Coordinates of C-alpha atoms in Angstrom, one line a residue:
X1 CA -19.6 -0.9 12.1
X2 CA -19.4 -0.4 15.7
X3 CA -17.0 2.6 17.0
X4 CA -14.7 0.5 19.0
X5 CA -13.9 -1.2 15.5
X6 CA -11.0 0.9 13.8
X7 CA -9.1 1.4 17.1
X8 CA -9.0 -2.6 17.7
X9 CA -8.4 -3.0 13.9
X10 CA -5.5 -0.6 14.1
X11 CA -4.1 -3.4 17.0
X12 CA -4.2 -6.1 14.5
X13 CA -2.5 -3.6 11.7
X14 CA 0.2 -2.7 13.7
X15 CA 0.6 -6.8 14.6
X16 CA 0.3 -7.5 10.5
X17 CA 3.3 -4.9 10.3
X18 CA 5.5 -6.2 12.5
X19 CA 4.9 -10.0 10.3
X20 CA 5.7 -8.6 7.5
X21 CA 8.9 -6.7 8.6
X22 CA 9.6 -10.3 10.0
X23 CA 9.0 -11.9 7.1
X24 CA 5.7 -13.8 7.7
X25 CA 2.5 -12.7 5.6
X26 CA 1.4 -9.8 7.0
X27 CA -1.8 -10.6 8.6
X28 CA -2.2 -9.4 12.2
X29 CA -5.3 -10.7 14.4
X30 CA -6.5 -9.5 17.9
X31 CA -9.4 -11.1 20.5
X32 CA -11.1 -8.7 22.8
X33 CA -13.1 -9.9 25.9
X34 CA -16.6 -9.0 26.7
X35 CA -15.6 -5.5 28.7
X36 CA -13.3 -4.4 25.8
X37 CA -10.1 -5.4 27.4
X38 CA -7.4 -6.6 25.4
X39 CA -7.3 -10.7 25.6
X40 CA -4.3 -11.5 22.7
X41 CA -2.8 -9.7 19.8
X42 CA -1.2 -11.7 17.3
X43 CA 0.7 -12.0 14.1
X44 CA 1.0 -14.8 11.8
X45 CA 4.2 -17.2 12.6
X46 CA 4.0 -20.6 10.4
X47 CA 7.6 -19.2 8.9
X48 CA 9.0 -18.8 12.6
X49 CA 7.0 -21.4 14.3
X50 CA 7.6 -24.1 11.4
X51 CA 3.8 -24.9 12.2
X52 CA 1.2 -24.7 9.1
X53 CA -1.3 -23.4 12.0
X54 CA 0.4 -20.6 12.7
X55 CA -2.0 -17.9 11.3
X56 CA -2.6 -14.9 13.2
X57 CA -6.1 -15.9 14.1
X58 CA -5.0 -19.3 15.6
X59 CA -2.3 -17.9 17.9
X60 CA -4.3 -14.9 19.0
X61 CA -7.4 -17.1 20.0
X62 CA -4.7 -19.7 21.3
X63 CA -3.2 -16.8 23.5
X64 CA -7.0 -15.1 25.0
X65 CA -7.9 -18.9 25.6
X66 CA -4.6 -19.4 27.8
X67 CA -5.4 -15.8 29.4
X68 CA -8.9 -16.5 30.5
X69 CA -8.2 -20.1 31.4
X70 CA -10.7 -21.2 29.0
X71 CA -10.7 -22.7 25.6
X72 CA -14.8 -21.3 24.7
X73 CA -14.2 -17.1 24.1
X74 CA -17.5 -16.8 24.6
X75 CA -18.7 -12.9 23.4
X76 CA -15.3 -12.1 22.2
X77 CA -14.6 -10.6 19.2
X78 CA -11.7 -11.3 17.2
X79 CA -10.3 -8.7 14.8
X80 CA -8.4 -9.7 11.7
X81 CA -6.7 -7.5 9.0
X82 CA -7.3 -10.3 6.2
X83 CA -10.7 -12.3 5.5
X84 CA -10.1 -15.8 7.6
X85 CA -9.0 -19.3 5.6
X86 CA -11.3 -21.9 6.4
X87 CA -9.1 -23.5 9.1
X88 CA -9.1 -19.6 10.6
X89 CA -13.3 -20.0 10.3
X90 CA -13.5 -23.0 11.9
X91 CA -11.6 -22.2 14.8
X92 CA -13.6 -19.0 15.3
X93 CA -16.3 -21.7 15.6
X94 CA -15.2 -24.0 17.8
X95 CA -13.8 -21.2 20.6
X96 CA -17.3 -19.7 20.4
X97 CA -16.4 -15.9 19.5
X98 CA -19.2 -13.4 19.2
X99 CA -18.4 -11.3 16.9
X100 CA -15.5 -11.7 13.9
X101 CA -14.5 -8.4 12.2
X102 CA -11.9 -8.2 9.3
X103 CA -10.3 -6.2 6.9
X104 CA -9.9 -7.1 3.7
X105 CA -11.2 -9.7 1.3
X106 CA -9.1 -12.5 0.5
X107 CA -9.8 -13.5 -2.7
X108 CA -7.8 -16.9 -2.9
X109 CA -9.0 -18.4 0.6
X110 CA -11.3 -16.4 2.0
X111 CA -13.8 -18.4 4.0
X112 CA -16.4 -15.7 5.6
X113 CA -17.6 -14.4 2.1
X114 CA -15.0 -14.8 -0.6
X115 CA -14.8 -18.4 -1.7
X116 CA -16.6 -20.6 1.3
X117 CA -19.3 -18.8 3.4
X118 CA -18.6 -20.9 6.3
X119 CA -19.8 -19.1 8.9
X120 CA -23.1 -19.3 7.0
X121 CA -24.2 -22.7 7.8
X122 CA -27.0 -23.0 9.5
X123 CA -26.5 -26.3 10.9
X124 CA -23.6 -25.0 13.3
X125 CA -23.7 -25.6 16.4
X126 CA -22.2 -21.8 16.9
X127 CA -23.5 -18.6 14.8
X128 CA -21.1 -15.6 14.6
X129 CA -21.8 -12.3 13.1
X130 CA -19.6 -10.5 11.4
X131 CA -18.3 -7.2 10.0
X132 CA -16.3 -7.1 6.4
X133 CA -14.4 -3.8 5.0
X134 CA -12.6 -2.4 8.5
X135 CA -9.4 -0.4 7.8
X136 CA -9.6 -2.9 4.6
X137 CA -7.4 -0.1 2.2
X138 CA -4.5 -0.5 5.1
X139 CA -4.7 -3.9 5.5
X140 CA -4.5 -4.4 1.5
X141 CA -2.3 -2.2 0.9
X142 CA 0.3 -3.9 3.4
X143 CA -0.5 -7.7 1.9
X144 CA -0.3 -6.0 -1.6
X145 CA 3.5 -4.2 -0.6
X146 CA 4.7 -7.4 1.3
X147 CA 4.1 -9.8 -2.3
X148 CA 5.8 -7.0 -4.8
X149 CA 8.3 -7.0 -2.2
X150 CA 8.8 -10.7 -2.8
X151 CA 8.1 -11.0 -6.5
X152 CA 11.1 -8.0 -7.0
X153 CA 13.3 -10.2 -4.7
X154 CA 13.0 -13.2 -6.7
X155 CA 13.1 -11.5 -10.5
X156 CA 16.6 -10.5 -8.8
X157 CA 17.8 -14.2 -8.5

């Protein structure tokens, strides 16, 4: 783990919060440039946004590609409180991050270790390291707390 890690994953905490108080899965993503300046910070929106591609990861990288006036991020790292989908993966691909760092596994659709290892592949045109387990008790505990939430709500109907 690098030492800028927990204060960027806090960002994307503090982003997941704010979903979840909204009502979206609370997953919370954030892209940082090359000098460690804030590009995007981000919260899932396919609830708001009507849009199936509305994961935190997609808007964020959406957002720092707008910023820079570029759609490659190249040597960014993106910070996500939940383990990517594949769709989240292959986007991470295609815009050229660095680095990915994440929270906590997602053990339904995780695509960076979980269920796919798609950042593994060797024949990608685009390799990205990555960091697992950052602030990963918060970010669990928050995705964990958002589903009894929803599971109380509908033993209620």
């Amino acid at each position: 783990m690098f030492e800028d890690d927990e204060q960027w994953m806090r960002v994307a905490l503090e982003a997941a919060h704010a979903a979840g108080e909204a009502g979206e899965v609370p997953i919370g993503a954030c892209v940082v440039g090359v000098d460690n300046q804030l590009l995007a910070v981000a919260a899932n929106r396919t609830r708001r946004d009507c849009d199936p591609t509305a994961h935190a990861e997609i808007v964020a990288l959406r957002e720092a590609a707008h910023r820079i006036g570029n759609f490659r991020l190249v040597g960014a790292k993106v910070y996500s409180t939940i383990e990517p989908c594949a769709m989240c993966a292959g986007a991470l691909i295609q815009a050229r991050v660095a680095r990915l760092i994440y929270g906590a596994h997602e053990p339904r659709a995780g695509a960076i270790e979980s269920i796919f290892q798609i950042l593994d592949g060797s024949s990608l045109n685009h390799q990205i390291s990555w960091t697992s387990g950052v602030l990963a008790d918060e970010a669990r505990a928050l995705m964990q707390k958002f589903f009894l939430q929803k599971r109380l709500l509908q033993s209620r109907k």
